[in-house]
């Protein structure tokens, strides 16, 4: 009997000690936890890399209040739901899911975890605790389009595409409209590699485009391989998602850079302040979500001036890349003269504008 | 009149095919000895990383290539010890080797993202390398391309014309018999596996210092698996694997050209074409079933344990 009592008191003591430790860690864990889910490796030097830069900005801004966690290379689909739920169930208050394919998994987990706030990148479905956000990369493409239209000698712009989704089509159209506005002879050649990330294939596509006469290589894929090919062949290139200057110091005209930091910091602050609400954000030049890398010194001053003027015009709202009249390949008017398209039309864009050769793969 | 695009296209095809040639020929030797190593992708990516890291740090292309081969060989050594001495399952160990290789290279490679490497010098024989078409294609490559062709010739000769090659095939065909007449099945297989690893490492090195001279995670993007498939569809013949690699590379590049020229075929279909065409052609070549059964190593994938 005595032995038993001794045992119970011992157990009690251990339990009490355990609780003390637990409460101690609870005190230390006053820091709010913020989770990030990435589709690629943070070392891709492109899409996931930039999201991770945003995470680091959050850590910097609230180093005493916030602790961040990230999970990289999470496949889109069922596996994603498991990872998101794991973050939600381990005390994360705010979770950023940073790829289009996480849309349904995010919503499913959010329905179950009502006390957790979610932020889904590039999607269009929201709920009380799920916000969506994306960037108007096409604004960057439009400025780039003015530059490449002026810079090309062969009048052929090579474009390495990933998948024919509206996001990518919009970029091709914005580039072409801008290039045509300064150079009526310019043509755009698109080659699809059916992958977001395959350095070898992206390089092959860039070589192919150069062999077919392109003297400027643009890309909507995530590796710096196309920029590197352009550098080697003495052609121009435009970096994607990150500044790819290191891979093409002579070739890179500029790069369209995703800058998620201001948004991530603002949204984390909103949760800390208790003012977070579900909303949709589509930021561009104006909010700093899209920026351009330093212009190449080889670009003539008048072209730089034109680019800067276009950039400023988009910020002021005096220039819209898809201001009417915009016609599709069949000549049908998609945006009337004097009008601007609404975001719904932009988000679902599935046609090439008039003047582009070839058709969108179905 | 020779069209202007012909030579650059062929050069691109050679670059696309070379890593596959290295990896496939190495794996053919390993499989001929009866060992199925599914870790080609992992050995390749480690080779790519090691070559790039050493190349950037030392500035020497030769050291980079050696490092790639050595790293692939080390990975193969892990596989060899586990499957040949500790009798672990070859399929599971090979898969684990691939996952391990991808993870380890990502971890070690983090600091190398964003760096670039000069690449390899190309052969340049004054007068000869300038001959139209033939010059740049046959006399204007970097030395790894010549090495890959030499490897095919060498392996073919070794496997089918030498006594040692016959021994490799013998342990792959019937390890009990080879053992009973006094040959060390385990040592011969280890040698074949190590050779396969070094070749996969060279294929990886070609990717990271010539094909796309940079390091990014997972840069092999499935090429190890394609090499594995080539070996089987080529019914373990080095020349057929070589042919398959060029066919695969060739169709990959030609479909990109077709897109650029605006030929109206769905790009998804064109992306699938290299896989489809390579399988169909190699299956047609190897359609004689008795011959295929004869060339498939009878002991492929079976562990050997000397019970006497």
XYZ file of C-alpha atoms in Angstrom:
670
model
C 0.000 0.000 0.000
C 2.713 2.359 1.006
C 4.584 1.440 -2.058
C 1.562 2.312 -4.183
C 1.136 5.673 -2.531
C 4.778 6.381 -3.078
C 4.308 5.524 -6.718
C 1.284 7.765 -7.100
C 3.015 10.686 -5.468
C 5.979 10.088 -7.715
C 3.731 10.049 -10.774
C 2.008 13.148 -9.471
C 5.332 14.852 -9.096
C 6.372 13.961 -12.603
C 3.045 15.157 -13.948
C 3.360 18.424 -12.087
C 6.882 18.866 -13.383
C 5.703 18.076 -16.883
C 2.943 20.653 -16.577
C 5.426 23.233 -15.374
C 7.627 22.571 -18.376
C 4.586 22.741 -20.611
C 3.414 26.054 -19.203
C 6.973 27.328 -19.396
C 7.075 26.502 -23.102
C 3.623 28.010 -23.475
C 5.039 31.241 -22.095
C 7.917 31.090 -24.551
C 5.429 30.248 -27.316
C 3.638 33.561 -26.870
C 5.138 34.154 -30.300
C 2.548 33.724 -32.997
C 3.316 30.920 -35.440
C 3.000 31.560 -39.174
C 3.263 28.713 -41.681
C 4.260 28.674 -45.369
C 3.727 25.910 -47.932
C 5.844 25.986 -51.119
C 5.392 23.987 -54.314
C 9.080 24.007 -55.308
C 12.396 23.945 -53.516
C 13.342 27.282 -51.941
C 16.544 26.892 -53.945
C 14.751 27.130 -57.325
C 15.916 30.730 -57.696
C 12.435 31.562 -58.929
C 8.884 31.254 -57.625
C 9.359 29.475 -54.289
C 12.585 31.349 -53.616
C 10.702 34.658 -53.725
C 7.943 33.412 -51.416
C 10.619 32.398 -48.977
C 12.116 35.886 -49.181
C 8.679 37.113 -48.080
C 8.761 34.739 -45.116
C 12.185 36.048 -44.088
C 10.813 39.599 -44.249
C 8.050 38.585 -41.811
C 10.646 37.116 -39.431
C 12.666 40.314 -39.666
C 9.732 42.627 -39.106
C 8.343 40.814 -36.066
C 11.336 38.931 -34.718
C 10.080 39.196 -31.137
C 6.426 38.380 -31.882
C 6.352 35.858 -34.700
C 7.899 32.491 -35.440
C 7.673 31.062 -38.971
C 7.682 27.532 -40.335
C 7.901 26.419 -43.950
C 7.394 23.184 -45.842
C 8.872 23.040 -49.360
C 8.328 20.790 -52.382
C 4.738 19.987 -51.419
C 2.968 18.359 -54.360
C -0.310 19.950 -55.398
C -3.305 17.785 -54.532
C -4.209 15.448 -51.674
C -0.772 15.518 -50.086
C -1.036 19.289 -49.721
C -4.150 19.023 -47.526
C -2.247 16.810 -45.093
C 0.638 19.280 -44.840
C -1.675 22.298 -44.439
C -3.715 20.528 -41.779
C -0.558 19.550 -39.923
C 0.462 23.211 -39.760
C -3.036 24.249 -38.686
C -3.135 21.648 -35.919
C 0.266 22.592 -34.501
C -0.639 26.106 -33.432
C -0.056 28.097 -36.609
C -2.418 31.087 -36.638
C -1.777 32.189 -40.201
C -0.858 29.929 -43.117
C 0.259 30.992 -46.602
C -0.311 28.359 -49.307
C 1.650 29.569 -52.288
C 0.575 27.662 -55.383
C -2.566 27.578 -57.501
C -3.077 23.838 -56.990
C -3.436 24.268 -53.219
C -6.778 26.014 -53.700
C -9.175 23.202 -52.817
C -6.972 21.610 -50.124
C -6.681 25.022 -48.413
C -10.442 25.535 -48.416
C -11.052 22.031 -47.110
C -8.677 22.473 -44.187
C -9.978 26.014 -43.513
C -13.525 24.695 -43.118
C -12.366 22.422 -40.312
C -9.960 24.864 -38.626
C -12.069 27.972 -38.104
C -9.574 29.691 -35.787
C -6.772 29.652 -38.312
C -6.415 32.285 -41.037
C -5.362 31.176 -44.523
C -3.836 33.066 -47.438
C -3.909 31.326 -50.814
C -1.795 32.622 -53.696
C -3.201 32.911 -57.249
C -6.529 31.255 -56.479
C -10.072 32.584 -56.843
C -12.060 30.782 -54.097
C -12.390 32.473 -50.714
C -14.212 31.869 -47.423
C -14.440 33.591 -44.024
C -10.955 32.531 -43.066
C -9.385 32.205 -46.524
C -8.021 35.221 -48.401
C -6.548 35.126 -51.894
C -3.758 37.191 -53.357
C -1.832 37.381 -56.575
C 0.329 39.790 -58.496
C -0.270 41.599 -61.778
C 2.806 40.211 -63.480
C 1.331 41.334 -66.785
C 2.134 44.934 -65.809
C 5.784 43.943 -65.700
C 5.438 42.096 -69.010
C 3.938 45.201 -70.601
C 6.929 47.372 -69.677
C 9.256 44.585 -70.822
C 7.289 44.389 -74.073
C 8.132 48.033 -74.854
C 11.812 47.315 -74.239
C 12.009 44.118 -76.301
C 10.026 45.692 -79.130
C 12.676 48.397 -79.354
C 15.696 46.161 -78.757
C 15.041 43.332 -81.219
C 16.939 43.414 -84.515
C 15.491 40.204 -85.940
C 11.947 41.214 -84.927
C 11.415 37.798 -83.364
C 10.830 37.488 -79.614
C 11.281 33.932 -78.317
C 9.024 32.939 -75.427
C 9.504 29.777 -73.341
C 6.063 28.845 -71.987
C 5.152 26.411 -69.224
C 1.442 25.598 -69.482
C -1.266 27.401 -71.509
C -3.193 28.733 -68.480
C -4.665 32.294 -68.319
C -1.776 33.565 -66.171
C 0.736 32.645 -68.892
C -1.472 33.664 -71.856
C -1.993 37.084 -70.233
C 1.778 37.552 -70.015
C 2.280 36.660 -73.690
C -0.510 39.036 -74.759
C 0.756 41.904 -72.601
C 4.263 41.482 -73.993
C 3.029 41.361 -77.573
C 0.668 44.354 -77.311
C 3.459 46.492 -75.890
C 6.067 45.265 -78.388
C 3.736 45.845 -81.353
C 2.907 49.348 -80.132
C 6.540 50.362 -80.648
C 7.473 47.996 -83.482
C 4.845 47.005 -86.055
C 7.078 44.280 -87.507
C 7.664 42.349 -84.292
C 6.588 38.708 -83.989
C 6.437 36.421 -80.973
C 7.310 32.726 -81.108
C 6.078 30.585 -78.215
C 7.461 27.140 -77.373
C 5.765 25.176 -74.580
C 7.881 22.857 -72.428
C 4.962 21.445 -70.363
C 6.788 21.958 -67.090
C 7.350 24.752 -64.569
C 10.827 23.552 -63.851
C 13.138 21.465 -66.042
C 16.397 23.369 -66.611
C 17.520 21.067 -69.441
C 14.308 21.348 -71.415
C 14.016 25.091 -70.798
C 17.548 25.474 -72.158
C 16.671 23.337 -75.217
C 13.616 25.493 -75.868
C 15.695 28.680 -75.633
C 18.293 27.257 -78.034
C 15.542 26.229 -80.455
C 14.050 29.722 -80.400
C 17.438 31.313 -81.018
C 18.092 28.865 -83.875
C 14.795 30.011 -85.371
C 15.886 33.615 -85.365
C 14.816 34.982 -81.983
C 17.286 37.496 -80.583
C 15.464 38.005 -77.265
C 14.436 35.159 -74.960
C 11.573 35.567 -72.501
C 10.277 32.830 -70.245
C 7.403 31.844 -68.023
C 9.216 28.932 -66.417
C 11.117 28.985 -63.154
C 14.758 28.090 -63.784
C 17.454 30.523 -64.919
C 18.578 28.158 -67.714
C 17.053 30.198 -70.608
C 18.817 33.374 -69.420
C 22.064 31.438 -69.338
C 21.575 30.163 -72.892
C 20.955 33.719 -74.120
C 24.136 34.878 -72.409
C 26.168 32.154 -74.062
C 24.738 32.834 -77.509
C 25.130 36.598 -77.215
C 21.376 37.319 -77.239
C 19.087 39.235 -74.868
C 16.960 37.721 -72.108
C 14.419 38.780 -69.492
C 14.571 37.200 -66.038
C 11.511 35.628 -64.467
C 10.309 35.818 -60.833
C 13.787 36.645 -59.491
C 16.657 38.821 -60.609
C 18.651 36.404 -62.790
C 21.475 38.847 -63.421
C 24.075 36.349 -62.119
C 23.185 33.928 -64.919
C 23.273 36.494 -67.700
C 25.199 39.618 -66.698
C 25.312 40.793 -70.321
C 22.096 39.189 -71.544
C 19.527 40.187 -68.937
C 17.709 43.339 -70.085
C 15.739 43.390 -66.855
C 13.749 40.871 -64.818
C 10.191 40.816 -63.584
C 10.487 40.264 -59.850
C 7.768 39.020 -57.522
C 7.945 40.856 -54.236
C 5.690 39.271 -51.655
C 7.372 40.831 -48.605
C 5.134 43.924 -48.105
C 1.982 41.828 -48.405
C 3.196 39.094 -46.067
C 4.278 41.629 -43.468
C 0.974 43.515 -43.720
C -1.135 40.386 -43.394
C 0.871 39.097 -40.433
C 0.450 42.480 -38.770
C -3.301 42.309 -39.384
C -3.503 39.012 -37.517
C -1.389 40.378 -34.667
C -3.669 43.454 -34.437
C -6.810 41.382 -34.761
C -7.911 43.245 -37.900
C -7.476 40.384 -40.395
C -10.404 39.928 -42.764
C -10.891 37.652 -45.726
C -10.262 39.558 -48.947
C -8.860 39.355 -52.451
C -5.684 41.232 -53.331
C -4.271 41.586 -56.822
C -1.246 43.813 -56.440
C 0.958 45.227 -59.158
C 3.555 47.953 -59.571
C 1.554 50.317 -57.378
C 1.617 48.175 -54.250
C 5.170 47.018 -54.975
C 4.185 43.383 -55.427
C 5.720 43.441 -58.912
C 9.014 45.189 -59.492
C 11.622 45.258 -62.248
C 15.319 44.519 -61.913
C 17.861 47.181 -62.845
C 17.845 47.944 -66.557
C 20.799 46.662 -68.536
C 23.340 49.421 -69.261
C 23.262 48.465 -72.953
C 19.659 49.687 -73.339
C 19.689 53.116 -75.076
C 18.567 56.067 -72.983
C 15.417 56.742 -75.013
C 14.256 53.132 -74.503
C 14.921 53.346 -70.770
C 12.944 56.584 -70.707
C 10.044 54.921 -72.549
C 10.123 51.973 -70.086
C 10.157 54.275 -67.075
C 7.353 56.356 -68.509
C 5.255 53.203 -69.098
C 6.065 51.963 -65.607
C 4.968 55.286 -64.088
C 1.872 55.420 -66.285
C 0.719 52.052 -64.998
C 1.272 53.200 -61.411
C -0.687 56.422 -62.037
C -3.436 54.553 -63.804
C -3.020 56.490 -67.062
C -1.786 53.382 -68.884
C -3.540 50.017 -68.834
C -1.858 47.150 -70.717
C -5.199 45.871 -71.961
C -6.873 49.218 -72.644
C -9.241 48.865 -75.605
C -9.463 48.273 -78.409
C -8.175 44.712 -77.926
C -9.083 42.158 -80.568
C -8.446 38.428 -80.513
C -6.936 36.428 -83.398
C -10.276 36.061 -85.135
C -10.704 39.832 -85.128
C -13.452 39.762 -82.502
C -13.368 42.781 -80.176
C -12.659 41.655 -76.605
C -12.163 45.090 -75.063
C -13.970 48.033 -76.681
C -12.113 51.200 -77.618
C -11.844 53.557 -74.676
C -12.641 50.837 -72.131
C -10.567 48.874 -69.654
C -11.184 45.188 -68.992
C -12.420 44.101 -65.553
C -10.384 41.744 -63.391
C -12.688 38.814 -64.109
C -11.944 39.032 -67.829
C -8.206 39.327 -67.157
C -8.220 36.390 -64.749
C -9.839 34.073 -67.270
C -7.999 35.216 -70.407
C -7.852 32.299 -72.835
C -7.232 33.893 -76.235
C -4.262 35.314 -78.111
C -4.569 38.919 -79.198
C -4.669 39.824 -82.876
C -1.281 39.586 -84.578
C 0.159 36.632 -82.676
C 0.844 33.647 -84.950
C -0.003 30.123 -83.937
C -2.715 28.935 -81.598
C -3.024 28.155 -77.915
C -2.687 24.412 -77.285
C -5.985 23.006 -76.075
C 21.878 24.214 -100.000
C 22.043 23.261 -96.351
C 19.341 24.885 -94.220
C 20.735 27.229 -91.605
C 18.988 25.556 -88.684
C 20.318 22.055 -89.398
C 23.693 22.209 -87.673
C 22.564 24.038 -84.496
C 19.676 21.594 -84.180
C 21.959 18.579 -84.408
C 24.315 20.159 -81.865
C 21.409 20.642 -79.454
C 20.351 17.026 -79.964
C 23.857 15.803 -79.109
C 23.801 17.822 -75.877
C 20.385 16.450 -74.953
C 21.382 12.840 -75.644
C 24.823 12.679 -74.034
C 23.767 12.509 -70.346
C 21.324 9.730 -71.247
C 24.050 7.796 -73.095
C 26.361 7.853 -70.076
C 23.710 6.780 -67.596
C 22.163 4.113 -69.854
C 25.442 2.455 -70.802
C 26.520 2.282 -67.162
C 23.219 0.818 -66.078
C 23.376 -1.725 -68.918
C 26.600 -3.156 -67.461
C 25.145 -3.305 -63.940
C 22.020 -5.039 -65.187
C 23.985 -7.441 -67.356
C 25.672 -8.614 -64.150
C 22.235 -9.265 -62.680
C 21.830 -6.167 -60.508
C 18.860 -3.885 -61.021
C 19.803 -0.452 -59.672
C 16.841 1.933 -59.724
C 18.992 4.617 -58.129
C 20.256 6.058 -61.445
C 18.416 9.357 -60.913
C 19.929 9.718 -57.433
C 23.463 8.889 -58.615
C 23.091 11.318 -61.519
C 21.921 14.220 -59.399
C 24.704 13.679 -56.853
C 27.162 13.540 -59.745
C 25.728 16.789 -61.103
C 26.063 18.482 -57.738
C 29.576 17.198 -56.980
C 30.866 18.176 -60.420
C 29.397 21.656 -60.155
C 30.592 22.232 -56.580
C 34.140 21.103 -57.350
C 34.151 22.948 -60.670
C 33.100 26.240 -59.089
C 35.449 25.869 -56.120
C 38.528 24.771 -58.067
C 37.873 26.307 -61.462
C 39.037 23.083 -63.079
C 36.805 21.232 -65.509
C 38.849 18.037 -65.239
C 38.510 17.958 -61.453
C 34.801 18.663 -61.824
C 34.315 15.689 -64.143
C 36.341 13.396 -61.886
C 34.318 14.553 -58.881
C 31.075 13.790 -60.709
C 32.211 10.269 -61.545
C 33.585 9.695 -58.032
C 30.382 10.890 -56.382
C 28.288 8.572 -58.562
C 30.658 5.748 -57.716
C 30.331 6.405 -53.975
C 26.550 6.318 -54.225
C 26.811 3.025 -56.113
C 29.114 1.707 -53.384
C 26.387 2.328 -50.790
C 23.952 0.473 -53.014
C 26.434 -2.344 -53.644
C 27.201 -2.912 -49.961
C 23.526 -2.897 -49.027
C 22.309 -5.243 -51.765
C 25.325 -7.500 -52.378
C 26.634 -7.929 -48.839
C 23.653 -7.145 -46.615
C 21.193 -8.750 -49.057
C 18.697 -5.912 -49.013
C 16.023 -5.835 -51.682
C 17.379 -4.287 -54.903
C 14.222 -2.496 -55.967
C 13.595 -0.889 -52.573
C 17.258 0.032 -52.098
C 17.453 1.576 -55.567
C 14.376 3.715 -54.952
C 15.779 4.780 -51.592
C 19.055 5.713 -53.292
C 17.191 8.036 -55.665
C 15.284 9.749 -52.847
C 18.478 10.009 -50.798
C 20.436 11.467 -53.713
C 17.817 14.121 -54.484
C 17.580 15.128 -50.821
C 21.294 15.141 -50.089
C 22.173 17.147 -53.191
C 19.496 19.719 -52.313
C 20.865 20.050 -48.795
C 24.514 20.339 -49.793
C 23.758 22.399 -52.874
C 21.915 25.222 -51.148
C 24.947 27.503 -51.086
C 25.685 26.880 -54.766
C 22.389 28.151 -56.139
C 22.995 31.241 -58.260
C 26.601 30.486 -59.158
C 27.731 29.756 -62.705
C 30.494 27.735 -64.258
C 32.427 28.369 -67.451
C 31.652 25.081 -69.161
C 33.949 22.846 -71.185
C 36.179 23.854 -74.084
C 35.228 22.395 -77.443
C 37.512 20.560 -79.785
C 38.900 22.915 -82.391
C 41.142 21.520 -85.104
C 42.105 24.373 -87.429
C 40.780 23.708 -90.903
C 38.832 20.592 -89.999
C 36.408 21.934 -87.380
C 35.349 24.606 -89.884
C 34.229 22.193 -92.613
C 30.517 22.890 -93.144
C 28.153 20.531 -91.262
C 30.665 17.714 -90.700
C 33.213 19.950 -88.982
C 31.130 21.276 -86.109
C 29.238 18.003 -85.621
C 32.103 15.524 -85.656
C 35.127 17.658 -84.823
C 33.722 20.453 -82.693
C 32.379 18.786 -79.554
C 33.591 18.897 -75.969
C 35.536 15.884 -74.868
C 32.711 14.342 -72.775
C 30.711 13.788 -75.951
C 33.610 11.811 -77.460
C 34.007 9.986 -74.159
C 30.332 8.946 -74.248
C 30.744 7.470 -77.724
C 33.984 5.788 -76.677
C 32.162 4.349 -73.669
C 29.552 2.754 -75.907
C 32.215 1.210 -78.147
C 34.284 0.137 -75.143
C 31.419 -1.396 -73.204
C 30.138 -3.209 -76.261
C 33.559 -4.647 -76.901
C 34.088 -5.502 -73.232
C 30.742 -7.239 -72.729
C 30.689 -9.283 -75.900
C 34.294 -9.719 -76.951
C 36.330 -10.188 -73.781
C 36.602 -12.964 -71.240
C 35.951 -10.566 -68.327
C 32.852 -9.318 -70.113
C 31.668 -12.859 -70.492
C 32.103 -13.346 -66.751
C 29.933 -10.294 -66.078
C 27.251 -11.749 -68.329
C 27.699 -15.177 -66.743
C 26.969 -13.990 -63.202
C 23.946 -12.155 -64.541
C 22.736 -15.232 -66.356
C 23.248 -17.899 -63.722
C 24.963 -16.900 -60.516
C 24.868 -20.407 -59.020
C 26.782 -21.830 -61.967
C 29.327 -19.015 -61.981
C 29.843 -19.471 -58.277
C 30.201 -23.246 -58.527
C 33.085 -22.950 -60.977
C 34.880 -20.622 -58.611
C 34.083 -17.043 -59.590
C 33.197 -14.444 -56.989
C 29.702 -13.417 -57.967
C 29.648 -10.649 -55.366
C 32.912 -9.021 -56.424
C 32.084 -9.107 -60.124
C 28.682 -7.591 -59.446
C 30.172 -4.921 -57.210
C 32.521 -3.942 -60.014
C 29.636 -3.670 -62.471
C 27.533 -1.631 -60.032
C 30.424 0.772 -59.331
C 30.984 1.243 -63.053
C 27.289 2.023 -63.460
C 27.492 4.589 -60.667
C 30.533 6.332 -62.122
C 28.830 6.558 -65.525
C 25.622 7.946 -64.012
C 27.801 10.465 -62.163
C 29.409 11.474 -65.476
C 25.958 11.926 -67.005
C 25.073 14.204 -64.103
C 28.352 16.085 -64.472
C 27.547 16.687 -68.139
C 24.241 18.248 -67.105
C 25.657 20.636 -64.532
C 28.830 21.742 -66.314
C 27.938 21.600 -70.023
C 24.208 21.236 -70.700
C 23.008 23.898 -68.240
C 26.125 25.059 -66.370
C 24.373 25.884 -63.105
C 23.126 24.128 -60.018
C 19.467 23.964 -59.088
C 17.759 21.319 -57.019
C 16.388 18.318 -58.860
C 18.044 19.476 -62.069
C 18.139 15.958 -63.543
C 14.330 16.242 -63.806
C 13.727 12.526 -64.432
C 16.582 11.807 -66.871
C 17.793 8.914 -64.707
C 14.457 7.193 -65.142
C 14.553 7.698 -68.899
C 18.020 6.098 -68.981
C 16.667 3.123 -67.027
C 13.824 2.675 -69.480
C 16.214 2.952 -72.435
C 18.265 0.033 -71.107
C 15.277 -2.279 -70.941
C 13.758 -1.229 -74.260
C 17.191 -1.539 -75.880
C 17.267 -5.134 -74.590
C 20.559 -4.449 -72.756
C 22.519 -3.683 -75.947
C 24.803 -0.631 -75.568
C 24.431 0.421 -79.226
C 20.675 0.272 -79.070
C 20.669 2.290 -75.843
C 22.892 4.848 -77.599
C 20.517 4.949 -80.538
C 17.545 5.242 -78.163
C 19.143 8.170 -76.316
C 19.714 10.046 -79.602
C 16.232 9.234 -80.793
C 14.763 10.524 -77.545
C 16.916 13.649 -77.570
C 16.241 14.175 -81.256
C 12.482 14.024 -81.021
C 12.517 16.270 -77.932
C 14.371 18.960 -79.863
C 12.488 18.498 -83.122
C 9.127 18.860 -81.370
C 10.347 22.153 -79.853
C 11.275 23.275 -83.384
C 7.888 22.213 -84.690
C 6.254 24.416 -82.067
C 8.479 27.350 -82.925
C 7.591 26.963 -86.591
C 3.920 27.102 -85.651
C 3.012 23.585 -86.761
C -0.461 23.146 -85.400
C -0.228 20.068 -83.186
C -1.151 20.166 -79.493
C 2.010 20.862 -77.493
C 0.935 18.288 -74.912
C 0.984 15.654 -77.633
C 4.365 16.852 -78.869
C 5.740 16.683 -75.322
C 4.649 13.070 -75.123
C 6.093 12.179 -78.515
C 9.714 11.498 -77.489
C 8.603 8.887 -74.950
C 6.131 7.293 -77.289
C 8.383 7.175 -80.338
C 11.397 5.874 -78.423
C 9.409 3.045 -76.867
C 7.745 2.093 -80.141
C 10.977 2.096 -82.137
C 12.998 0.191 -79.560
C 10.233 -2.357 -79.063
C 10.076 -2.857 -82.828
C 13.834 -3.392 -83.038
C 13.680 -5.854 -80.177
C 10.461 -7.545 -81.257
C 11.976 -11.005 -81.607
C 10.798 -12.432 -78.272
C 13.203 -15.348 -78.097
C 16.127 -13.016 -78.650
C 14.847 -10.631 -75.993
C 14.476 -13.450 -73.531
C 18.007 -14.498 -74.334
C 19.421 -11.011 -73.834
C 17.532 -10.324 -70.594
C 19.852 -11.369 -67.752
C 18.107 -14.338 -66.139
C 19.248 -13.417 -62.636
C 18.303 -9.720 -62.933
C 17.177 -8.398 -59.571
C 17.894 -11.628 -57.683
C 20.187 -11.500 -54.685
C 22.949 -14.058 -54.457
C 24.099 -15.651 -51.257
C 26.782 -18.321 -51.347
C 25.252 -21.072 -49.253
C 28.107 -23.569 -49.551
